[in-house]
Coordinates of C-alpha atoms and ligand atoms in Angstrom, one line a residue:
M1 CA -6.7 2.0 -31.1
A2 CA -5.9 1.3 -27.5
D3 CA -6.8 -2.0 -26.0
Q4 CA -10.3 -2.1 -24.4
H5 CA -10.7 -4.0 -21.1
Q6 CA -13.7 -5.6 -19.5
L7 CA -14.7 -6.4 -16.0
L8 CA -14.0 -9.8 -14.4
V9 CA -17.3 -11.0 -12.9
D10 CA -18.1 -14.6 -12.0
G11 CA -15.1 -16.0 -13.9
A12 CA -16.0 -14.2 -17.2
W13 CA -15.0 -11.0 -18.9
V14 CA -18.0 -8.8 -19.2
D15 CA -18.8 -5.3 -20.5
P16 CA -19.9 -2.7 -17.9
A17 CA -23.6 -2.4 -17.7
A18 CA -23.7 1.3 -18.7
G19 CA -21.2 0.6 -21.6
E20 CA -18.8 3.3 -20.3
H21 CA -15.0 3.3 -20.4
F22 CA -12.2 5.6 -19.3
D23 CA -8.6 5.9 -20.4
T24 CA -5.5 4.9 -18.4
V25 CA -2.4 6.9 -19.4
D26 CA 1.4 6.5 -19.3
P27 CA 2.4 9.1 -16.7
A28 CA 5.8 9.5 -18.4
T29 CA 4.3 10.8 -21.6
G30 CA 0.6 11.4 -20.9
E31 CA -0.3 9.1 -23.8
V32 CA -3.3 6.7 -23.5
L33 CA -2.3 3.1 -22.7
A34 CA -5.7 1.4 -22.7
S35 CA -9.4 2.0 -22.4
V36 CA -10.8 0.5 -19.2
A37 CA -14.4 -0.4 -18.2
A38 CA -16.0 2.1 -15.9
A39 CA -18.0 0.0 -13.5
G40 CA -21.0 1.4 -11.7
A41 CA -23.3 0.2 -8.9
D42 CA -25.0 -2.4 -11.2
D43 CA -21.6 -4.0 -12.1
V44 CA -20.5 -4.0 -8.5
D45 CA -23.8 -5.7 -7.6
R46 CA -23.1 -8.4 -10.1
A47 CA -19.6 -8.9 -8.8
V48 CA -20.7 -9.0 -5.2
T49 CA -23.6 -11.4 -6.1
A50 CA -21.0 -13.7 -7.8
A51 CA -18.7 -13.5 -4.8
R52 CA -21.6 -14.2 -2.4
R53 CA -22.6 -17.2 -4.5
A54 CA -19.0 -18.6 -4.5
F55 CA -18.8 -18.2 -0.8
D56 CA -22.2 -19.3 0.3
G57 CA -22.5 -22.0 -2.3
G58 CA -19.4 -23.8 -1.4
A59 CA -17.1 -23.0 -4.3
W60 CA -14.6 -21.6 -1.8
G61 CA -14.4 -21.1 1.9
L62 CA -15.1 -23.8 4.5
A63 CA -16.5 -26.2 2.0
V64 CA -13.2 -26.5 0.1
P65 CA -10.4 -28.6 1.6
E66 CA -7.6 -26.3 2.8
R67 CA -5.1 -28.1 0.6
E68 CA -7.1 -27.3 -2.5
R69 CA -7.1 -23.6 -1.6
A70 CA -3.4 -23.7 -1.0
E71 CA -2.8 -25.4 -4.4
K72 CA -4.7 -22.8 -6.3
L73 CA -2.8 -20.0 -4.6
F74 CA 0.6 -21.7 -5.3
A75 CA -0.5 -22.0 -8.9
L76 CA -1.3 -18.3 -9.1
A77 CA 2.2 -17.5 -7.6
T78 CA 3.8 -19.6 -10.3
L79 CA 2.0 -17.8 -13.0
L80 CA 3.0 -14.4 -11.5
R81 CA 6.6 -15.5 -11.6
R82 CA 6.2 -16.8 -15.1
D83 CA 5.0 -13.4 -16.3
V84 CA 7.2 -11.3 -14.1
D85 CA 8.8 -9.4 -17.1
E86 CA 5.5 -8.6 -18.7
L87 CA 3.8 -7.6 -15.5
A88 CA 6.7 -5.4 -14.4
R89 CA 6.6 -3.6 -17.8
L90 CA 2.8 -3.1 -17.5
E91 CA 3.2 -1.7 -13.9
T92 CA 5.9 0.7 -15.0
L93 CA 3.8 1.9 -18.0
D94 CA 0.7 2.4 -15.8
C95 CA 2.2 4.0 -12.7
G96 CA 5.5 5.3 -13.8
K97 CA 8.0 3.7 -11.3
P98 CA 11.4 2.4 -12.6
L99 CA 11.2 -1.0 -14.1
E100 CA 13.6 -2.6 -11.6
D101 CA 11.3 -1.4 -8.8
A102 CA 8.2 -2.8 -10.6
R103 CA 10.0 -6.1 -11.0
W104 CA 10.6 -6.3 -7.3
D105 CA 6.9 -5.5 -6.7
V106 CA 5.8 -8.4 -8.9
E107 CA 8.2 -10.8 -7.3
E108 CA 7.1 -9.8 -3.9
A109 CA 3.4 -10.2 -5.1
A110 CA 4.2 -13.7 -6.1
F111 CA 5.9 -14.4 -2.8
M112 CA 2.7 -13.1 -1.1
F113 CA 0.7 -15.9 -2.7
E114 CA 3.4 -18.5 -1.8
Y115 CA 3.5 -17.2 1.8
Y116 CA -0.3 -17.2 2.3
A117 CA -0.8 -20.5 0.3
G118 CA 1.3 -22.0 3.1
W119 CA -1.0 -20.4 5.7
A120 CA -4.1 -21.9 4.2
T121 CA -3.4 -25.3 5.7
K122 CA -2.3 -23.9 9.1
I123 CA -5.3 -21.9 10.3
T124 CA -6.0 -23.4 13.7
G125 CA -8.1 -22.4 16.7
D126 CA -7.9 -22.8 20.5
I127 CA -9.3 -25.0 23.2
P128 CA -9.5 -22.7 26.2
P129 CA -10.1 -24.5 29.6
V130 CA -13.8 -24.0 30.7
G131 CA -14.0 -26.5 33.5
P132 CA -14.5 -30.3 33.6
E133 CA -18.0 -30.4 32.3
A134 CA -17.7 -28.6 29.0
L135 CA -15.5 -28.3 26.0
S136 CA -15.0 -25.0 24.3
L137 CA -13.6 -24.8 20.8
V138 CA -12.6 -21.5 19.4
V139 CA -12.4 -22.0 15.6
K140 CA -11.5 -19.5 12.9
E141 CA -13.7 -19.0 9.9
P142 CA -13.5 -16.7 6.8
V143 CA -15.2 -13.4 7.3
G144 CA -17.0 -13.8 4.0
V145 CA -17.2 -11.6 0.9
C146 CA -14.6 -8.9 1.0
G147 CA -14.3 -5.6 -0.9
L148 CA -10.7 -4.8 -1.5
I149 CA -10.0 -1.2 -2.5
V150 CA -6.4 -0.5 -3.4
P151 CA -4.3 2.6 -4.4
W152 CA -2.0 3.4 -7.3
N153 CA 1.5 3.6 -5.8
Y154 CA 2.1 -0.2 -5.6
P155 CA -0.9 -1.4 -7.7
L156 CA -0.2 -5.1 -8.0
L157 CA 1.6 -5.5 -4.7
M158 CA -1.2 -3.7 -2.7
A159 CA -3.8 -5.8 -4.5
C160 CA -2.0 -9.1 -3.7
Q161 CA -1.3 -8.0 -0.1
K162 CA -5.1 -8.2 0.3
V163 CA -6.2 -10.8 -2.2
A164 CA -3.7 -13.5 -1.1
P165 CA -4.6 -13.5 2.7
A166 CA -8.3 -13.1 1.9
L167 CA -8.3 -16.1 -0.4
A168 CA -6.1 -18.1 2.0
A169 CA -8.6 -17.4 4.8
G170 CA -11.4 -18.7 2.5
C171 CA -13.0 -15.4 1.7
T172 CA -14.2 -14.5 -1.8
V173 CA -13.3 -11.0 -3.1
V174 CA -14.2 -8.1 -5.3
L175 CA -11.0 -6.2 -6.1
K176 CA -11.3 -2.5 -7.0
P177 CA -8.0 -1.2 -8.3
A178 CA -7.3 2.6 -8.4
E179 CA -8.6 4.2 -11.6
Q180 CA -5.1 5.5 -12.4
T181 CA -3.5 2.0 -12.4
P182 CA -6.0 -0.8 -13.3
L183 CA -3.9 -2.8 -15.7
T184 CA -2.0 -5.2 -13.4
A185 CA -5.2 -6.0 -11.4
L186 CA -6.8 -7.0 -14.6
A187 CA -3.7 -9.2 -15.4
L188 CA -4.1 -10.8 -12.0
G189 CA -7.7 -11.5 -12.9
R190 CA -6.6 -13.3 -16.1
L191 CA -4.0 -15.3 -14.2
S192 CA -6.5 -16.3 -11.6
I193 CA -8.7 -18.0 -14.3
E194 CA -5.6 -19.8 -15.6
A195 CA -4.7 -20.9 -12.1
G196 CA -8.1 -22.5 -11.8
L197 CA -9.8 -20.3 -9.2
P198 CA -13.5 -21.1 -9.3
P199 CA -15.8 -18.4 -10.9
G200 CA -16.7 -15.7 -8.4
V201 CA -13.8 -16.2 -6.0
L202 CA -11.9 -13.2 -7.4
N203 CA -13.8 -10.5 -9.2
V204 CA -12.2 -7.4 -10.6
V205 CA -14.2 -4.2 -11.1
T206 CA -12.4 -1.1 -12.5
G207 CA -13.8 2.3 -12.1
T208 CA -13.6 5.5 -10.0
G209 CA -13.8 5.7 -6.2
P210 CA -17.2 7.2 -6.1
A211 CA -18.8 5.2 -8.9
A212 CA -17.3 1.8 -8.3
G213 CA -15.6 1.9 -4.8
E214 CA -18.5 3.4 -2.9
P215 CA -21.2 0.9 -4.1
L216 CA -18.8 -1.8 -2.9
V217 CA -18.5 -0.2 0.5
T218 CA -22.2 0.2 0.9
H219 CA -23.3 -3.2 -0.5
R220 CA -25.1 -5.3 2.0
G221 CA -23.7 -8.4 0.5
V222 CA -20.1 -7.4 1.5
D223 CA -18.9 -8.5 4.9
K224 CA -15.6 -6.7 5.1
I225 CA -13.8 -3.8 3.4
S226 CA -10.0 -3.7 3.3
F227 CA -8.9 -0.3 2.1
T228 CA -5.5 1.3 1.4
G229 CA -5.4 4.9 0.4
S230 CA -5.8 8.5 1.7
K231 CA -6.9 9.4 5.1
A232 CA -9.9 11.4 3.9
V233 CA -11.3 8.5 1.9
G234 CA -10.5 6.1 4.7
Q235 CA -12.6 8.2 7.1
H236 CA -15.4 8.3 4.6
I237 CA -15.3 4.5 4.1
M238 CA -15.3 3.9 7.9
R239 CA -18.4 6.1 8.3
L240 CA -20.2 4.2 5.5
C241 CA -19.2 0.9 7.0
A242 CA -20.8 1.9 10.3
D243 CA -24.3 1.6 8.7
D244 CA -24.2 -2.2 8.6
L245 CA -21.2 -2.6 11.0
K246 CA -19.1 -4.0 8.2
R247 CA -15.7 -5.1 9.3
V248 CA -13.0 -2.6 8.1
T249 CA -9.3 -2.5 7.8
L250 CA -7.7 0.8 6.9
E251 CA -4.1 1.4 5.7
L252 CA -3.8 5.2 5.4
G253 CA -1.2 7.9 5.2
G254 CA 1.8 8.9 7.2
K255 CA 4.3 11.6 8.0
S256 CA 7.0 9.3 9.2
P257 CA 10.0 10.5 11.1
N258 CA 13.5 9.5 9.9
I259 CA 15.9 10.2 12.9
V260 CA 19.6 10.4 12.3
F261 CA 21.6 10.4 15.5
A262 CA 25.2 11.8 15.5
D263 CA 26.7 8.4 16.2
A264 CA 25.0 6.8 13.1
D265 CA 27.0 5.3 10.3
L266 CA 26.4 8.1 7.9
S267 CA 27.5 6.1 4.9
E268 CA 24.4 4.0 5.5
A269 CA 22.2 6.6 7.1
V270 CA 22.4 9.1 4.2
P271 CA 21.5 6.8 1.3
G272 CA 18.9 5.1 3.5
T273 CA 17.3 8.5 4.3
A274 CA 17.3 9.4 0.7
L275 CA 15.7 6.1 -0.3
G276 CA 13.1 6.7 2.4
I277 CA 11.9 9.9 0.8
F278 CA 12.9 9.6 -2.9
G279 CA 12.2 5.9 -3.4
N280 CA 9.1 5.2 -5.5
Q281 CA 9.0 9.0 -6.3
G282 CA 8.0 9.6 -2.7
E283 CA 4.7 8.0 -3.4
V284 CA 4.9 5.8 -0.3
C285 CA 2.6 5.9 2.7
S286 CA 5.6 5.1 5.0
A287 CA 7.9 7.7 3.3
G288 CA 10.4 9.2 5.8
S289 CA 9.2 12.7 4.9
R290 CA 10.3 14.4 8.2
I291 CA 14.0 14.0 8.5
F292 CA 15.4 14.8 12.0
V293 CA 19.1 15.2 12.2
E294 CA 21.2 15.7 15.4
R295 CA 22.8 19.1 15.1
S296 CA 26.5 18.0 15.2
V297 CA 26.1 16.0 12.0
Y298 CA 23.4 18.2 10.5
D299 CA 25.5 19.8 7.7
D300 CA 27.0 16.5 6.7
V301 CA 23.6 14.8 6.5
L302 CA 21.9 17.6 4.7
G303 CA 24.8 17.9 2.2
G304 CA 24.7 14.1 1.7
L305 CA 21.0 14.2 1.1
V306 CA 21.3 17.0 -1.4
D307 CA 24.0 15.0 -3.2
E308 CA 21.7 12.0 -3.3
A309 CA 18.9 14.2 -4.7
R310 CA 21.3 15.6 -7.3
A311 CA 22.3 12.1 -8.4
V312 CA 18.6 11.1 -9.1
T313 CA 18.0 10.4 -12.8
L314 CA 14.4 11.5 -13.6
G315 CA 12.7 10.0 -16.7
S316 CA 10.7 7.2 -18.1
G317 CA 10.7 4.2 -15.8
L318 CA 11.3 2.0 -18.8
D319 CA 14.8 3.6 -19.3
P320 CA 17.3 1.4 -17.4
D321 CA 19.3 4.5 -16.3
V322 CA 16.4 6.1 -14.7
T323 CA 16.1 6.1 -10.9
M324 CA 13.0 8.1 -10.4
G325 CA 9.9 8.0 -12.6
P326 CA 7.0 10.5 -13.0
L327 CA 4.2 10.9 -10.5
V328 CA 1.1 8.9 -11.2
S329 CA -1.1 11.7 -12.6
A330 CA -1.4 15.3 -13.5
L331 CA -3.5 15.8 -10.4
Q332 CA -0.8 14.2 -8.1
R333 CA 1.8 16.5 -9.7
E334 CA -0.4 19.5 -9.1
R335 CA -0.8 18.4 -5.4
V336 CA 2.9 17.9 -4.8
E337 CA 3.8 21.2 -6.6
G338 CA 1.2 22.9 -4.4
Y339 CA 3.1 21.7 -1.3
I340 CA 6.4 22.8 -2.7
G341 CA 4.9 26.3 -3.3
L342 CA 3.5 26.3 0.2
G343 CA 6.9 25.4 1.6
K344 CA 8.5 28.3 -0.1
Q345 CA 5.7 30.7 0.8
Q346 CA 5.7 29.7 4.5
G347 CA 9.5 30.3 4.8
A348 CA 11.1 26.9 4.6
R349 CA 14.7 27.1 3.3
L350 CA 15.1 25.4 -0.1
A351 CA 18.3 23.4 0.1
Y352 CA 17.7 21.7 -3.3
E353 CA 15.3 21.7 -6.2
G354 CA 15.9 19.4 -9.2
T355 CA 14.9 20.0 -12.8
R356 CA 12.4 18.2 -15.0
P357 CA 13.7 16.0 -17.8
D358 CA 14.1 18.0 -21.0
H359 CA 13.6 15.1 -23.5
P360 CA 10.8 16.2 -25.8
A361 CA 9.2 12.7 -25.6
L362 CA 8.7 13.3 -21.9
A363 CA 7.2 16.8 -22.2
G364 CA 3.7 15.5 -21.4
G365 CA 4.9 13.5 -18.4
F366 CA 3.9 14.2 -14.8
F367 CA 7.4 14.8 -13.4
V368 CA 8.3 16.4 -10.1
P369 CA 12.0 16.5 -9.4
P370 CA 13.4 15.7 -5.9
T371 CA 13.2 18.7 -3.5
V372 CA 14.8 19.2 -0.1
F373 CA 13.6 21.8 2.4
E374 CA 15.1 22.8 5.7
T375 CA 13.1 24.2 8.7
D376 CA 13.1 24.5 12.5
S377 CA 9.3 24.7 12.6
L378 CA 7.0 21.7 12.7
D379 CA 4.1 24.1 12.2
L380 CA 4.7 24.4 8.4
T381 CA 2.2 22.6 6.2
I382 CA 5.0 20.6 4.6
A383 CA 6.1 19.3 8.0
R384 CA 2.5 18.3 8.9
E385 CA 0.6 17.0 5.9
E386 CA 1.4 14.0 3.8
I387 CA 2.8 15.2 0.5
F388 CA 3.1 11.8 -1.3
G389 CA 5.9 13.0 -3.6
P390 CA 9.7 13.4 -3.5
V391 CA 9.8 16.3 -1.1
A392 CA 12.0 16.1 2.0
T393 CA 11.7 18.3 5.1
V394 CA 14.9 18.3 7.2
V395 CA 14.8 19.5 10.8
P396 CA 17.7 19.7 13.3
F397 CA 17.5 18.4 16.9
D398 CA 19.6 18.5 20.1
D399 CA 18.7 15.5 22.2
V400 CA 16.7 12.3 22.5
D401 CA 13.7 13.8 24.4
Q402 CA 13.3 16.6 21.9
V403 CA 13.5 14.4 18.9
T404 CA 11.0 11.8 20.2
R405 CA 8.6 14.6 21.1
M406 CA 9.0 16.0 17.6
A407 CA 8.7 12.6 16.0
N408 CA 5.4 12.0 17.8
D409 CA 4.1 15.5 17.0
T410 CA 1.9 14.3 14.2
E411 CA -1.6 12.9 13.8
Y412 CA -0.1 9.9 11.9
G413 CA 1.8 6.9 13.2
L414 CA 2.7 4.6 10.4
A415 CA 6.5 4.2 10.4
A416 CA 9.7 5.6 11.7
A417 CA 13.4 5.1 10.9
I418 CA 16.2 5.4 13.5
W419 CA 19.8 5.6 12.6
T420 CA 22.4 5.0 15.4
R421 CA 25.2 2.7 16.5
D422 CA 24.0 2.7 20.1
I423 CA 21.7 -0.2 20.6
G424 CA 20.3 1.2 23.9
K425 CA 19.4 4.5 22.2
A426 CA 17.9 2.6 19.3
F427 CA 15.5 0.6 21.5
A428 CA 14.6 3.6 23.7
A429 CA 13.7 5.6 20.6
A430 CA 11.9 2.6 19.1
K431 CA 9.7 2.3 22.2
A432 CA 9.1 6.0 22.5
V433 CA 7.9 6.5 18.9
R434 CA 4.2 5.8 18.4
A435 CA 4.3 4.1 15.0
G436 CA 3.3 0.6 13.7
V437 CA 6.6 0.0 12.1
V438 CA 10.0 1.1 13.3
W439 CA 13.2 0.5 11.4
V440 CA 16.6 0.6 13.0
N441 CA 19.5 1.4 10.7
D442 CA 17.3 0.8 7.6
S443 CA 14.4 2.4 5.9
Q444 CA 11.4 1.0 4.1
P445 CA 11.8 -2.8 4.3
A446 CA 8.3 -4.4 4.6
P447 CA 8.8 -8.2 4.7
S448 CA 5.6 -9.9 3.8
E449 CA 6.1 -12.3 6.8
A450 CA 6.0 -9.5 9.4
S451 CA 3.4 -6.9 10.1
W452 CA 2.3 -3.6 8.6
G453 CA -0.1 -0.9 9.7
G454 CA -0.4 2.3 11.6
F455 CA -1.0 3.8 15.1
K456 CA -3.2 6.8 15.4
Q457 CA -4.7 8.2 12.2
S458 CA -2.5 6.0 9.9
G459 CA -5.2 3.3 10.0
I460 CA -6.9 0.5 11.8
G461 CA -5.8 -3.1 11.8
R462 CA -2.7 -4.8 10.4
E463 CA -1.7 -6.4 7.1
L464 CA 1.1 -8.9 6.2
G465 CA 2.2 -11.9 8.1
P466 CA -0.2 -13.8 10.3
Y467 CA -1.8 -10.5 11.2
G468 CA -2.9 -9.9 7.7
L469 CA -4.5 -13.3 7.6
E470 CA -6.3 -12.7 10.9
A471 CA -7.9 -9.6 9.4
F472 CA -9.9 -11.9 7.1
L473 CA -11.0 -14.4 9.8
E474 CA -13.8 -14.4 12.4
S475 CA -13.6 -16.4 15.7
K476 CA -16.4 -18.7 16.5
Q477 CA -16.7 -20.4 19.9
I478 CA -18.4 -23.8 19.9
Y479 CA -19.3 -24.8 23.5
V480 CA -20.2 -28.4 24.1
K481 CA -21.7 -29.5 27.4
L482 CA -20.1 -32.8 28.4
A483 CA -21.8 -33.8 31.6
Ligands
ADP501 P1 -5.6 9.3 -3.9 O1 -6.4 10.6 -3.5 O2 -4.2 9.4 -3.7 O3 -6.0 8.9 -5.4 P2 -7.6 7.7 -2.7 O4 -7.7 7.4 -1.3 O5 -8.6 8.7 -3.3 O6 -6.1 8.2 -3.0 O7 -7.7 6.4 -3.6 C1 -7.4 5.1 -3.1 C2 -8.5 4.1 -3.6 O8 -9.7 4.5 -3.0 C3 -8.7 4.1 -5.1 O9 -8.9 2.8 -5.5 C4 -9.9 5.0 -5.3 O10 -10.7 4.7 -6.4 C5 -10.7 4.6 -4.0 N1 -11.7 5.6 -3.6 C6 -11.7 6.9 -3.7 N2 -12.8 7.5 -3.3 C7 -13.6 6.4 -2.8 C8 -14.9 6.3 -2.3 N3 -15.7 7.4 -2.0 N4 -15.4 5.1 -1.9 C9 -14.7 4.0 -2.2 N5 -13.4 4.0 -2.7 C10 -12.9 5.2 -3.1

């Protein structure tokens, strides 16, 4: 029988109030990995109450010396590094990605705690001049109890991207992992106990979006929601947050442009472009899914991209030879296959379509092979909507003005990649593209020390670096009359 998991509430593992569970499956085989507690509103209420008590009662937050907060976060980072092999394996089993990628995720998750542990002792305010007769101190305080709702494409990393800055800021949290990939969040919960986090500081509730996520969003005891996921759910959450003016940070989708100019070093640009759309099975919010190529190098880049797609080895992420795993779920496979069907139907030219792995053990897996479409029209659904799968749409262009217009012709604004040897052209394009992250001669790096987040409908607010910390702080002005 598969392992059965509980909820982490107030430092203890507890059964869900309604006694219900759901299965999480290995997307490479469709086999059940574990049975996971299905939290409902009662469980969320218990978790929020515990987080509230830890925050208001002084177990965490302003009442705890910053050094002590930092020590606990460093301890958690050390435990994540100790267990990197086990956690990477768990991540691959639960979400499908190749083991090497999962290992990178876990190491970066550990670094996230180290980075923000350092920040815990460096949160300072300001003393703005307000004249000779008064002193005005602007201090930073934790926003309070935070509901953290994370997706399934980087389960542990996305969780830590929120948990680490929230705890460093002094907030207490209720973490709700995606129902498709709850296992590493539960492991993080176990490690948090070992690291000595006081009860209630980090609570983990597993369950579906509507049953466990929504009660967290609407709970009056929660001060802030930080969400990463689809645009539709982000919009819904923001509407719900309006009811009690809850603070909200949203990291949503994208339809990011990847622009290859004719003067680019194609030996870098082609594999970088391929990584941008095929990396992590294309299940990446910043995937470079619209690939714009200057006409004089169009055939070379398209040919190179098709070669890269052909070189992909699709299979179980646990197999060391595999470079692309299955999609996370049958539903996600259905969605992506739906977009591939639409691409064909609406007249995009199919430059390459791979094949599924034929190994019988993988027959029940949710595989979608890499696919490359060509089109001149940005009106096609595949050129407009986020697909979240390994489906590239390649479009030719003739000059800088045209390509920046096309790059910005989207409701999204998360990321963009620009490939050129001309530094002037790179900066001009970087300034013209309306996106929160612009890569020049690279694709997808997201250093935890920098900033991450979208323009337009890709989200609200920023994560990572000092910006990610700021998202969990409130400013308070203390005005003292001196005269
Ligand atoms: P996807 O459609 O790709 O699964 P979602 O945006 O639905 O992406 O999921 C991201 C996260 O949001 C998951 O943890 C999911 O459970 C959660 N979620 C989904 N619907 C809701 C909702 N109505 N309220 C709160 N959280 C939700």
